[in-house]
PDB file of N, CA and C in Angstrom:
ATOM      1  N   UNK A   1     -48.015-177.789  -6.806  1.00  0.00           N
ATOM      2  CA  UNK A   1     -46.652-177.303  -6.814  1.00  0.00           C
ATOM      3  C   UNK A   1     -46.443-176.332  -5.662  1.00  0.00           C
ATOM      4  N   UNK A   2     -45.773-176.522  -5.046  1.00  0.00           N
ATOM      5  CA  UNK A   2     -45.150-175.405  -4.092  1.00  0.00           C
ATOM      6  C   UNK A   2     -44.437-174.559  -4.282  1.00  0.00           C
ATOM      7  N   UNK A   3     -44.551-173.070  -4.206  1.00  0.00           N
ATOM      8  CA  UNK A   3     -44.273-171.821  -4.630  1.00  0.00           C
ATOM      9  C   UNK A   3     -43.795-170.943  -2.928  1.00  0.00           C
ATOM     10  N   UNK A   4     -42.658-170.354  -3.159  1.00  0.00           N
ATOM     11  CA  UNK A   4     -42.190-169.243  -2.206  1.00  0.00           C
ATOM     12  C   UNK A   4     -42.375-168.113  -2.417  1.00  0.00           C
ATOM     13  N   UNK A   5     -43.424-167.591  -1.466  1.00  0.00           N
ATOM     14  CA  UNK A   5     -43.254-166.273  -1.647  1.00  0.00           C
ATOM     15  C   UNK A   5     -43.328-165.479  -0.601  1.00  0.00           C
ATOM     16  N   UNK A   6     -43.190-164.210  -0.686  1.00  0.00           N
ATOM     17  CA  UNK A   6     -42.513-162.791   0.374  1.00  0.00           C
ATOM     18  C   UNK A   6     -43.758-162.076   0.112  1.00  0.00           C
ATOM     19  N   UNK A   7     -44.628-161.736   1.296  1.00  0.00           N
ATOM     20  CA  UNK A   7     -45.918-161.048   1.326  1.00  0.00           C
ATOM     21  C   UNK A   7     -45.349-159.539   1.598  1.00  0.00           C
ATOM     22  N   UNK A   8     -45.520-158.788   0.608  1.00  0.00           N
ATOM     23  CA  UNK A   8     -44.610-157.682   0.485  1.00  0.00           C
ATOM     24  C   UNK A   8     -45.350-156.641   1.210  1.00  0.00           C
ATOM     25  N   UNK A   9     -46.660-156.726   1.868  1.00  0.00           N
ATOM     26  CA  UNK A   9     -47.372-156.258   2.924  1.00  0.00           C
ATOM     27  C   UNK A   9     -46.799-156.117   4.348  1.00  0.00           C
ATOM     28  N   UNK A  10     -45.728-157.355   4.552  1.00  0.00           N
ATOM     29  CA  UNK A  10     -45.324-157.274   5.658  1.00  0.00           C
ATOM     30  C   UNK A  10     -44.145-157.301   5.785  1.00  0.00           C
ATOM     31  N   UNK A  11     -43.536-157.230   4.888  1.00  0.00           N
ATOM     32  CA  UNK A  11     -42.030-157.468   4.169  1.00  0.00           C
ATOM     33  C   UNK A  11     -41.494-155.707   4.979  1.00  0.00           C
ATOM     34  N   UNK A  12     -40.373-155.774   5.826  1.00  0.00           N
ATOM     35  CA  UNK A  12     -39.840-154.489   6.206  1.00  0.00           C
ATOM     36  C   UNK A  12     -38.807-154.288   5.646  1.00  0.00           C
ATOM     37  N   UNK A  13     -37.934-155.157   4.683  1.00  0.00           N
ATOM     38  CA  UNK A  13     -36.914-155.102   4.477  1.00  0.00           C
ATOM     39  C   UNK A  13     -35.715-155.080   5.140  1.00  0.00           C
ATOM     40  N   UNK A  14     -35.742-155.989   6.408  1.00  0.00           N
ATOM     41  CA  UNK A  14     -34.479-156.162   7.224  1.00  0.00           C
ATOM     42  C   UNK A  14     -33.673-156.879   6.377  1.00  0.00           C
ATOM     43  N   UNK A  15     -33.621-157.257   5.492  1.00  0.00           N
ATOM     44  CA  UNK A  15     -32.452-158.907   4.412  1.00  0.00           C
ATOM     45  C   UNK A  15     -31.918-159.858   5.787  1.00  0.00           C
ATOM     46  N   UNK A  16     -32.590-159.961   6.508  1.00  0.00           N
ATOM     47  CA  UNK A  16     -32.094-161.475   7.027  1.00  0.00           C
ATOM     48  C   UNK A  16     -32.206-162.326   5.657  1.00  0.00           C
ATOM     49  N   UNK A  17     -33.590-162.561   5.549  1.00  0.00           N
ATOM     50  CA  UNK A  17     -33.406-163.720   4.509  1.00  0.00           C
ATOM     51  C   UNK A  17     -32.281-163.403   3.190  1.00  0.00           C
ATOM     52  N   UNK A  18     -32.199-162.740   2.730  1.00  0.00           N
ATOM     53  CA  UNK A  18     -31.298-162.485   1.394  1.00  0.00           C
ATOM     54  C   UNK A  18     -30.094-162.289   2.450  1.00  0.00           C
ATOM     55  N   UNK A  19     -29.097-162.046   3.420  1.00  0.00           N
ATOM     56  CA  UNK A  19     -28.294-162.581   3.889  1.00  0.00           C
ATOM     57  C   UNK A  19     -27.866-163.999   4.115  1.00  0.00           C
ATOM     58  N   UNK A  20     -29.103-164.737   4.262  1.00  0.00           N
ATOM     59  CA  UNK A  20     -29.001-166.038   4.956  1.00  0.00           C
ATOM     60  C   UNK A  20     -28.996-166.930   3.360  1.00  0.00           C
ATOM     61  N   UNK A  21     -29.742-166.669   2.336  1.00  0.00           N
ATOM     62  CA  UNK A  21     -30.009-167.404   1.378  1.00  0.00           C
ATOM     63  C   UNK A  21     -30.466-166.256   0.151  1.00  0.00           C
ATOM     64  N   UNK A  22     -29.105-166.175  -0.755  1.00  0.00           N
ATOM     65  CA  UNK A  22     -29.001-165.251  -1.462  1.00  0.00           C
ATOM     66  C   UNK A  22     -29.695-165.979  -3.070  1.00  0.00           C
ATOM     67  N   UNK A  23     -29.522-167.536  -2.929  1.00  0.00           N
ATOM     68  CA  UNK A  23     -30.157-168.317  -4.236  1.00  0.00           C
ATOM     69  C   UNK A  23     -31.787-167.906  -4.448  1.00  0.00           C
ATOM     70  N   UNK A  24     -32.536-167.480  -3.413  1.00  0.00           N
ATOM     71  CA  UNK A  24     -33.391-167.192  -3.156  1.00  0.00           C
ATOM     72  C   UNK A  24     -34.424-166.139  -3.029  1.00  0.00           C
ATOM     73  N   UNK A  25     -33.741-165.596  -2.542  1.00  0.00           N
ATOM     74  CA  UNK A  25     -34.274-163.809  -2.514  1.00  0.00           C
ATOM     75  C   UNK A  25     -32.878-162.794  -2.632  1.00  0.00           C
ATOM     76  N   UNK A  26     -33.648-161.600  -2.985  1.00  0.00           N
ATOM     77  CA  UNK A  26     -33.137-160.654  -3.222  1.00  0.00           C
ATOM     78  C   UNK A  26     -34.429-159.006  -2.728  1.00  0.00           C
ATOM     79  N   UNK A  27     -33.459-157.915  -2.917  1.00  0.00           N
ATOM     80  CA  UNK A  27     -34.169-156.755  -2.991  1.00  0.00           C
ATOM     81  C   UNK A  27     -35.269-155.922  -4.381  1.00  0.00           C
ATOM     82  N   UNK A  28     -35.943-155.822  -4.283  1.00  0.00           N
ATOM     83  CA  UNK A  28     -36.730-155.188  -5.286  1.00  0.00           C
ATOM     84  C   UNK A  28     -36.530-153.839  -5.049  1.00  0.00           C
ATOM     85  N   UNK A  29     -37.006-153.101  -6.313  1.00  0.00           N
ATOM     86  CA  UNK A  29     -37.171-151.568  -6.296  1.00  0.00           C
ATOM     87  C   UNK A  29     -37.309-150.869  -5.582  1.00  0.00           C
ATOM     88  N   UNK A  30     -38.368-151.315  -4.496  1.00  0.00           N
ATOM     89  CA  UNK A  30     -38.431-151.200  -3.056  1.00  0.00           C
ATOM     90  C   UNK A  30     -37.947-151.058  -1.795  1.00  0.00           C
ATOM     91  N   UNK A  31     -36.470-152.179  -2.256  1.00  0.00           N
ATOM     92  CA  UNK A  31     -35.884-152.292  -0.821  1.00  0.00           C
ATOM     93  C   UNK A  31     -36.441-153.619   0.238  1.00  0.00           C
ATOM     94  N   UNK A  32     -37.387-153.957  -0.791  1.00  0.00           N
ATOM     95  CA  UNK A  32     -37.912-155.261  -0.144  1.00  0.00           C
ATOM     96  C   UNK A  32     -38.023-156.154  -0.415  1.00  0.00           C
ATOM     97  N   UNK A  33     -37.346-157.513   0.187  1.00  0.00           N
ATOM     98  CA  UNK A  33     -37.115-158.773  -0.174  1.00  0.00           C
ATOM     99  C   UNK A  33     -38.420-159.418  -1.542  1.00  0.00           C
ATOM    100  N   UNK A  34     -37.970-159.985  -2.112  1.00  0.00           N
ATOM    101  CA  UNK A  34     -38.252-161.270  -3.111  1.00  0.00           C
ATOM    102  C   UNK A  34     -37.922-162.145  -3.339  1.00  0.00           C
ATOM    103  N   UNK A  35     -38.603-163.171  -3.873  1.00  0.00           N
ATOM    104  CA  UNK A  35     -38.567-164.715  -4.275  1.00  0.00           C
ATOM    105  C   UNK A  35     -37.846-164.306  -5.400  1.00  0.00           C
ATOM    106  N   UNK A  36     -36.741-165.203  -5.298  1.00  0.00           N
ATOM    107  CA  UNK A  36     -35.899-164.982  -7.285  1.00  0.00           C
ATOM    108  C   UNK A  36     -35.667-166.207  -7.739  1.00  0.00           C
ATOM    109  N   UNK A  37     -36.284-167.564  -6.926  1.00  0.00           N
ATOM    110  CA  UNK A  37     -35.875-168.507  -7.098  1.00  0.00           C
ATOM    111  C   UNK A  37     -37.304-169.114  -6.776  1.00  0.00           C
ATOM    112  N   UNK A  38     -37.746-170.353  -7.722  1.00  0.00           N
ATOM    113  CA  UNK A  38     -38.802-171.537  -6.807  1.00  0.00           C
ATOM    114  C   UNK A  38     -37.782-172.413  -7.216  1.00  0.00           C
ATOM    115  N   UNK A  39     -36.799-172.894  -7.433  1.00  0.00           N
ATOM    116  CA  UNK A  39     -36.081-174.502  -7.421  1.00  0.00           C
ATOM    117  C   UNK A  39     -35.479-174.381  -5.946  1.00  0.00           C
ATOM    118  N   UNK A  40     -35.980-176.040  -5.860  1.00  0.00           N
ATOM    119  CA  UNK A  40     -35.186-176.587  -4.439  1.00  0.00           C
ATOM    120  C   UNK A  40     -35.153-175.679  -3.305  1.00  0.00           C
ATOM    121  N   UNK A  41     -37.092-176.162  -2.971  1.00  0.00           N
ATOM    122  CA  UNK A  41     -37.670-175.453  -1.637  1.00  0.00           C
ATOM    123  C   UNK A  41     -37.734-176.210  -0.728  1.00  0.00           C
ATOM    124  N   UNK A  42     -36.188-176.982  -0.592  1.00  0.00           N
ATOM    125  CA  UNK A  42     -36.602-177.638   0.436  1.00  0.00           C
ATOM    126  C   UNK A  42     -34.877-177.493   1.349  1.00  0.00           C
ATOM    127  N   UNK A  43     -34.791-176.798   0.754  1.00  0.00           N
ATOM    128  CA  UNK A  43     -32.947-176.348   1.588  1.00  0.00           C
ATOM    129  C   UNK A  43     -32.876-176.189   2.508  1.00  0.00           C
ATOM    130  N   UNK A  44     -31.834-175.752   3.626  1.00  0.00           N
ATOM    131  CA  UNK A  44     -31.621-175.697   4.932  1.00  0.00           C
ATOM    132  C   UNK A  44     -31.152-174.351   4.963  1.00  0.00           C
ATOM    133  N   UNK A  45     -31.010-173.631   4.443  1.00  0.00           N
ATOM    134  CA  UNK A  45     -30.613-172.271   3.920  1.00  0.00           C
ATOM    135  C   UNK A  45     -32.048-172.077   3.741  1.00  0.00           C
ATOM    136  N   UNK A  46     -32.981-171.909   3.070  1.00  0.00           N
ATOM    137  CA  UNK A  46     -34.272-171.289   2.774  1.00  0.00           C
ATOM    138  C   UNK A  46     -35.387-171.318   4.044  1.00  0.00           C
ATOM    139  N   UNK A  47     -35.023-173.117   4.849  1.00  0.00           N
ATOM    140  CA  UNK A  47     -35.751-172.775   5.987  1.00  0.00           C
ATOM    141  C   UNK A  47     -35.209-171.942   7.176  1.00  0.00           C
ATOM    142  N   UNK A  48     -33.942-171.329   7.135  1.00  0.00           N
ATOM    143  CA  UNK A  48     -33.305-170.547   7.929  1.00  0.00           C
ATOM    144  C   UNK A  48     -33.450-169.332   7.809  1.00  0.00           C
ATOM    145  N   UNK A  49     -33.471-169.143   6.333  1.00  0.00           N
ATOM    146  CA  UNK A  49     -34.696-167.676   6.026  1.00  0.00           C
ATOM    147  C   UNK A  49     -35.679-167.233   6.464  1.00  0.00           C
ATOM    148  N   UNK A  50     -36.466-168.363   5.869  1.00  0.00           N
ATOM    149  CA  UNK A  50     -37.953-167.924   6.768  1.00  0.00           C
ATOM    150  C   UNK A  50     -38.016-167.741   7.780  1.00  0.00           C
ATOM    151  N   UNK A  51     -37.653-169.062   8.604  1.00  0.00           N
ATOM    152  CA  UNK A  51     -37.233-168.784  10.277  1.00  0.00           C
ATOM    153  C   UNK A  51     -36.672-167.465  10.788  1.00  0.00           C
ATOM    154  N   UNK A  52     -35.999-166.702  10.017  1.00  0.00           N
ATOM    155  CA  UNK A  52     -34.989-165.768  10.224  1.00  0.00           C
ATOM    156  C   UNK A  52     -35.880-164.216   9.874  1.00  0.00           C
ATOM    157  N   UNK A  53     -36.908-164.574   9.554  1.00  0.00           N
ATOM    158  CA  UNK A  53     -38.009-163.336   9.013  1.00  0.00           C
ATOM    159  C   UNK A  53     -38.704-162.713  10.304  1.00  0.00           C
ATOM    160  N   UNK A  54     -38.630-161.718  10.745  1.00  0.00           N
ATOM    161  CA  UNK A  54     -38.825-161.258  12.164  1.00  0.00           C
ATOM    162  C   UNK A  54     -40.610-160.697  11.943  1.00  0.00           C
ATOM    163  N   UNK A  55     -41.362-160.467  10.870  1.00  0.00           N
ATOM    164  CA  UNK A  55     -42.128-160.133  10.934  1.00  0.00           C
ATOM    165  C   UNK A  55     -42.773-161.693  10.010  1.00  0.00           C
ATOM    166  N   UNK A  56     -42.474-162.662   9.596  1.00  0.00           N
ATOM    167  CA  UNK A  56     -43.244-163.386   9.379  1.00  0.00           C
ATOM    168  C   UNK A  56     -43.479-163.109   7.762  1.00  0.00           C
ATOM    169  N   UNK A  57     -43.164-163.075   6.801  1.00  0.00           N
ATOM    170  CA  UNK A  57     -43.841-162.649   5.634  1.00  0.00           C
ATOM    171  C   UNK A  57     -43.104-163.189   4.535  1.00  0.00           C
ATOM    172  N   UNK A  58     -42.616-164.673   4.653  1.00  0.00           N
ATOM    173  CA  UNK A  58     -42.254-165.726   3.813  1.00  0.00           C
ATOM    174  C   UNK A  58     -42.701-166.607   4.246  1.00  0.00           C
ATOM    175  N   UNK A  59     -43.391-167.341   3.111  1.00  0.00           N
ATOM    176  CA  UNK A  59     -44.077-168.875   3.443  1.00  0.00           C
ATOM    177  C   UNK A  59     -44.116-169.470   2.054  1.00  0.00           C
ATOM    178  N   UNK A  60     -44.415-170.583   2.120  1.00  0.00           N
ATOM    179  CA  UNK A  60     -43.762-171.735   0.937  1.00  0.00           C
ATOM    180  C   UNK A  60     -45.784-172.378   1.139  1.00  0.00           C
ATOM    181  N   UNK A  61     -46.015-171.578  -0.275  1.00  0.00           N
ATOM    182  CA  UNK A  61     -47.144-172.191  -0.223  1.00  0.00           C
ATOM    183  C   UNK A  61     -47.377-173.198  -0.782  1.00  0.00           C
ATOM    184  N   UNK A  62     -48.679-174.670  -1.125  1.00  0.00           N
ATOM    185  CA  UNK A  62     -48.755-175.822  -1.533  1.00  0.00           C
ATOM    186  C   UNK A  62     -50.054-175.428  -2.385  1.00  0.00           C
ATOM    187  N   UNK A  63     -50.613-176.264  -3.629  1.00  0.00           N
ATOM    188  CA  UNK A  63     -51.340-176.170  -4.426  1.00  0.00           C
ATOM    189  C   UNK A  63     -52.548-176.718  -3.630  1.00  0.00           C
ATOM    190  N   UNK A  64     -53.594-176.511  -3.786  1.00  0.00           N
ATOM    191  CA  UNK A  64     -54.732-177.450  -3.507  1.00  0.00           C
ATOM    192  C   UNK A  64     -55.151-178.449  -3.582  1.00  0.00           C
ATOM    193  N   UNK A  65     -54.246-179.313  -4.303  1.00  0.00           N
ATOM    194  CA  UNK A  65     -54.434-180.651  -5.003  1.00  0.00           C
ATOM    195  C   UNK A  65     -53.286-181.655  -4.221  1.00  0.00           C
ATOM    196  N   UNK A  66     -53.836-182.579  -3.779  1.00  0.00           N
ATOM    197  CA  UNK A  66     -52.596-183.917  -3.500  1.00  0.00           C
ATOM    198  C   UNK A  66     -52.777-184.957  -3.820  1.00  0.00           C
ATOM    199  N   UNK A  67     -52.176-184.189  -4.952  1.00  0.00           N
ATOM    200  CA  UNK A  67     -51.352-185.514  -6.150  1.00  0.00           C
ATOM    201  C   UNK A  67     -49.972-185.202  -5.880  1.00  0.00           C
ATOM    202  N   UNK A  68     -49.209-184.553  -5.016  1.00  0.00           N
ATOM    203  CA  UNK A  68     -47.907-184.473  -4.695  1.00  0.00           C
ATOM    204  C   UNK A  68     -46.927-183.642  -5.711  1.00  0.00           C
ATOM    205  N   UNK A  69     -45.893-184.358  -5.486  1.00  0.00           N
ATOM    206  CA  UNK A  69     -44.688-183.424  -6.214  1.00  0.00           C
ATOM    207  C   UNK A  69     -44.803-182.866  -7.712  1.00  0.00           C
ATOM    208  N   UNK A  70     -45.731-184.433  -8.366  1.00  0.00           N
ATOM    209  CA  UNK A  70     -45.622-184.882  -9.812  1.00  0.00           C
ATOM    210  C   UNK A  70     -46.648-183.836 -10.365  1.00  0.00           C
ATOM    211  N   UNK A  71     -47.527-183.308  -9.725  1.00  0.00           N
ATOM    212  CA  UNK A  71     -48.796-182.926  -9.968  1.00  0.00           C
ATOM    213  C   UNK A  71     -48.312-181.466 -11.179  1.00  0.00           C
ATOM    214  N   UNK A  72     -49.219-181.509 -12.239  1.00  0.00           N
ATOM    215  CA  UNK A  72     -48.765-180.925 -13.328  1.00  0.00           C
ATOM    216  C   UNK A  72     -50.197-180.093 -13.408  1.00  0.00           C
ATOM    217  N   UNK A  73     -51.486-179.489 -12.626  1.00  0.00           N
ATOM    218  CA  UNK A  73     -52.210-179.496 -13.143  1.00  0.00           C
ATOM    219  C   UNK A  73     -52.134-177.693 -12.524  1.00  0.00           C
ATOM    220  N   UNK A  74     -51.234-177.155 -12.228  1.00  0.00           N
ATOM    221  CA  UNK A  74     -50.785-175.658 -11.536  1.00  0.00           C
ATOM    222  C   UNK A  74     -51.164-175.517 -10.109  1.00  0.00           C
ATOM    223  N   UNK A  75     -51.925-173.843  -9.600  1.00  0.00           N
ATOM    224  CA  UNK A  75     -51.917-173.311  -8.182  1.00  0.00           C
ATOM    225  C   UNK A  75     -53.184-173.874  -7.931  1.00  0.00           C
ATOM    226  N   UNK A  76     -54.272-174.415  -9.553  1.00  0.00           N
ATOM    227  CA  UNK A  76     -55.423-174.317  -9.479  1.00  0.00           C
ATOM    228  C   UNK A  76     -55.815-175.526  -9.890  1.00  0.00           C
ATOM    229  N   UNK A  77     -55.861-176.419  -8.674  1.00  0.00           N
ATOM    230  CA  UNK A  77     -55.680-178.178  -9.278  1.00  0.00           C
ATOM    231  C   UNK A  77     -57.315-177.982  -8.975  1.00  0.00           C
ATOM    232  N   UNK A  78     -57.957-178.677 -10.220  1.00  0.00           N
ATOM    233  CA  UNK A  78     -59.192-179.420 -10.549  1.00  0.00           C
ATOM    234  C   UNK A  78     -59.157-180.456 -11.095  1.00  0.00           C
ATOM    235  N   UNK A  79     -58.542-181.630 -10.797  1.00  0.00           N
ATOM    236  CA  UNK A  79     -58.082-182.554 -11.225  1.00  0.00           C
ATOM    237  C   UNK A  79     -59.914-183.381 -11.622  1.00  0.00           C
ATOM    238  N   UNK A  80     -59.619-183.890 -12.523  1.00  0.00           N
ATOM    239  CA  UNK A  80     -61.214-184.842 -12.912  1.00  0.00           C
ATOM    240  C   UNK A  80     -60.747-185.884 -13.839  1.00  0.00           C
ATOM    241  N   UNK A  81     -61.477-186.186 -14.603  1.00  0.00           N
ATOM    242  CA  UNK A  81     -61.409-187.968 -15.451  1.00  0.00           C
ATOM    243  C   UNK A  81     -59.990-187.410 -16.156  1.00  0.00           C
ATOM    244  N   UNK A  82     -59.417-186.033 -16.230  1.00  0.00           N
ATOM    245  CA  UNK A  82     -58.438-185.915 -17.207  1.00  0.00           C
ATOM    246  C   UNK A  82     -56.919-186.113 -16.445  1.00  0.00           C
ATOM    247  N   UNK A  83     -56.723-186.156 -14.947  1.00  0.00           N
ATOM    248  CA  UNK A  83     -55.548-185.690 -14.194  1.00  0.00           C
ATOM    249  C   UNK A  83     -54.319-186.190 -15.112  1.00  0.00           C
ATOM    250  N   UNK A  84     -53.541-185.848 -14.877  1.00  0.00           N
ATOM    251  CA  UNK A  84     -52.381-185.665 -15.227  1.00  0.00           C
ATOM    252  C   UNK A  84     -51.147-186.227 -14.219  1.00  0.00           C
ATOM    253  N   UNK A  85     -51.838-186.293 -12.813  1.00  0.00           N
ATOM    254  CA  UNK A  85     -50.417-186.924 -12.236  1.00  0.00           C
ATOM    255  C   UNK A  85     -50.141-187.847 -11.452  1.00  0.00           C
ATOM    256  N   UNK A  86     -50.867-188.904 -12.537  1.00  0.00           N
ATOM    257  CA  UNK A  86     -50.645-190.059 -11.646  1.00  0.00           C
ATOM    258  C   UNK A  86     -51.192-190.848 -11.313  1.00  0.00           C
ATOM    259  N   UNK A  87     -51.417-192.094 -11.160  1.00  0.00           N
ATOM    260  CA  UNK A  87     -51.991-192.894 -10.428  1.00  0.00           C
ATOM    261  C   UNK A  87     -52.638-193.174  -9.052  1.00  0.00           C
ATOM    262  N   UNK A  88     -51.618-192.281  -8.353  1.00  0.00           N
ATOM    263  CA  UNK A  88     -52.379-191.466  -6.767  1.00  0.00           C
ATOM    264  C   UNK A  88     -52.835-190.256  -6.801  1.00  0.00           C
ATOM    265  N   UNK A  89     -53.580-189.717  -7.732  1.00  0.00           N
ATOM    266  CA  UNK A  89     -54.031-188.496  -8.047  1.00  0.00           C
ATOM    267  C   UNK A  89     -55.653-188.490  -7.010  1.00  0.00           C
ATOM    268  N   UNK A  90     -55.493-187.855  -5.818  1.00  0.00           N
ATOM    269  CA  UNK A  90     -56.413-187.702  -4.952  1.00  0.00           C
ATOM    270  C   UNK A  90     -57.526-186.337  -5.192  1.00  0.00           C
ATOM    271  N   UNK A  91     -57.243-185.970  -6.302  1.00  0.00           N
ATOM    272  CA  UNK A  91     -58.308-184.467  -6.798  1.00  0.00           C
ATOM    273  C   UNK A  91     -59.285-185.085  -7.221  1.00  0.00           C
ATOM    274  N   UNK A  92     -60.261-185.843  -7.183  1.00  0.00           N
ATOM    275  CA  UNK A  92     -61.201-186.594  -8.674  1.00  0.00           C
ATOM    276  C   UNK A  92     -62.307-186.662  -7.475  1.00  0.00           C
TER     277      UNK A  92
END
């Protein structure tokens, strides 16, 4: 599964991104951007975010496993005789 997130290490809090794509991020307690959203990481608005991040500290990470979209097995694919997604399940 692919997950967005804001490495709050490098996060300065300029809100380009929460200007550019408000479905998405927002400010924390902090003053510094967050993920408020993982649906539909694949927008033109979200890649204009990231793009739009001057220090770099949004990225759309991918699971370890490619079994693709369907893949049900979380961040921590060990897919074996049990997988779960699929018939092209390439973890085994």
């Amino acid at each position: 599964m692919k997950k967005l997130v804001v490495d709050d290490s490098k996060c300065i809090g300029c809100g380009a991104c929460v200007g550019i794509d408000a479905k998405h991020f927002d400010f924390n307690d902090q003053s510094l951007s967050e993920a408020i959203s993982q649906e539909n990481l694949d927008t033109p608005e979200l890649n204009d975010a990231i793009a739009s991040c001057p220090v770099e500290a949004i990225s759309i990470e991918g699971n370890k496993c490619n079994c693709g979209d369907d893949c049900q097995c979380g961040d921590d694919c060990q897919c074996g005789d049990d997988c779960q997604c699929g018939d092209d399940c390439q973890c085994g």
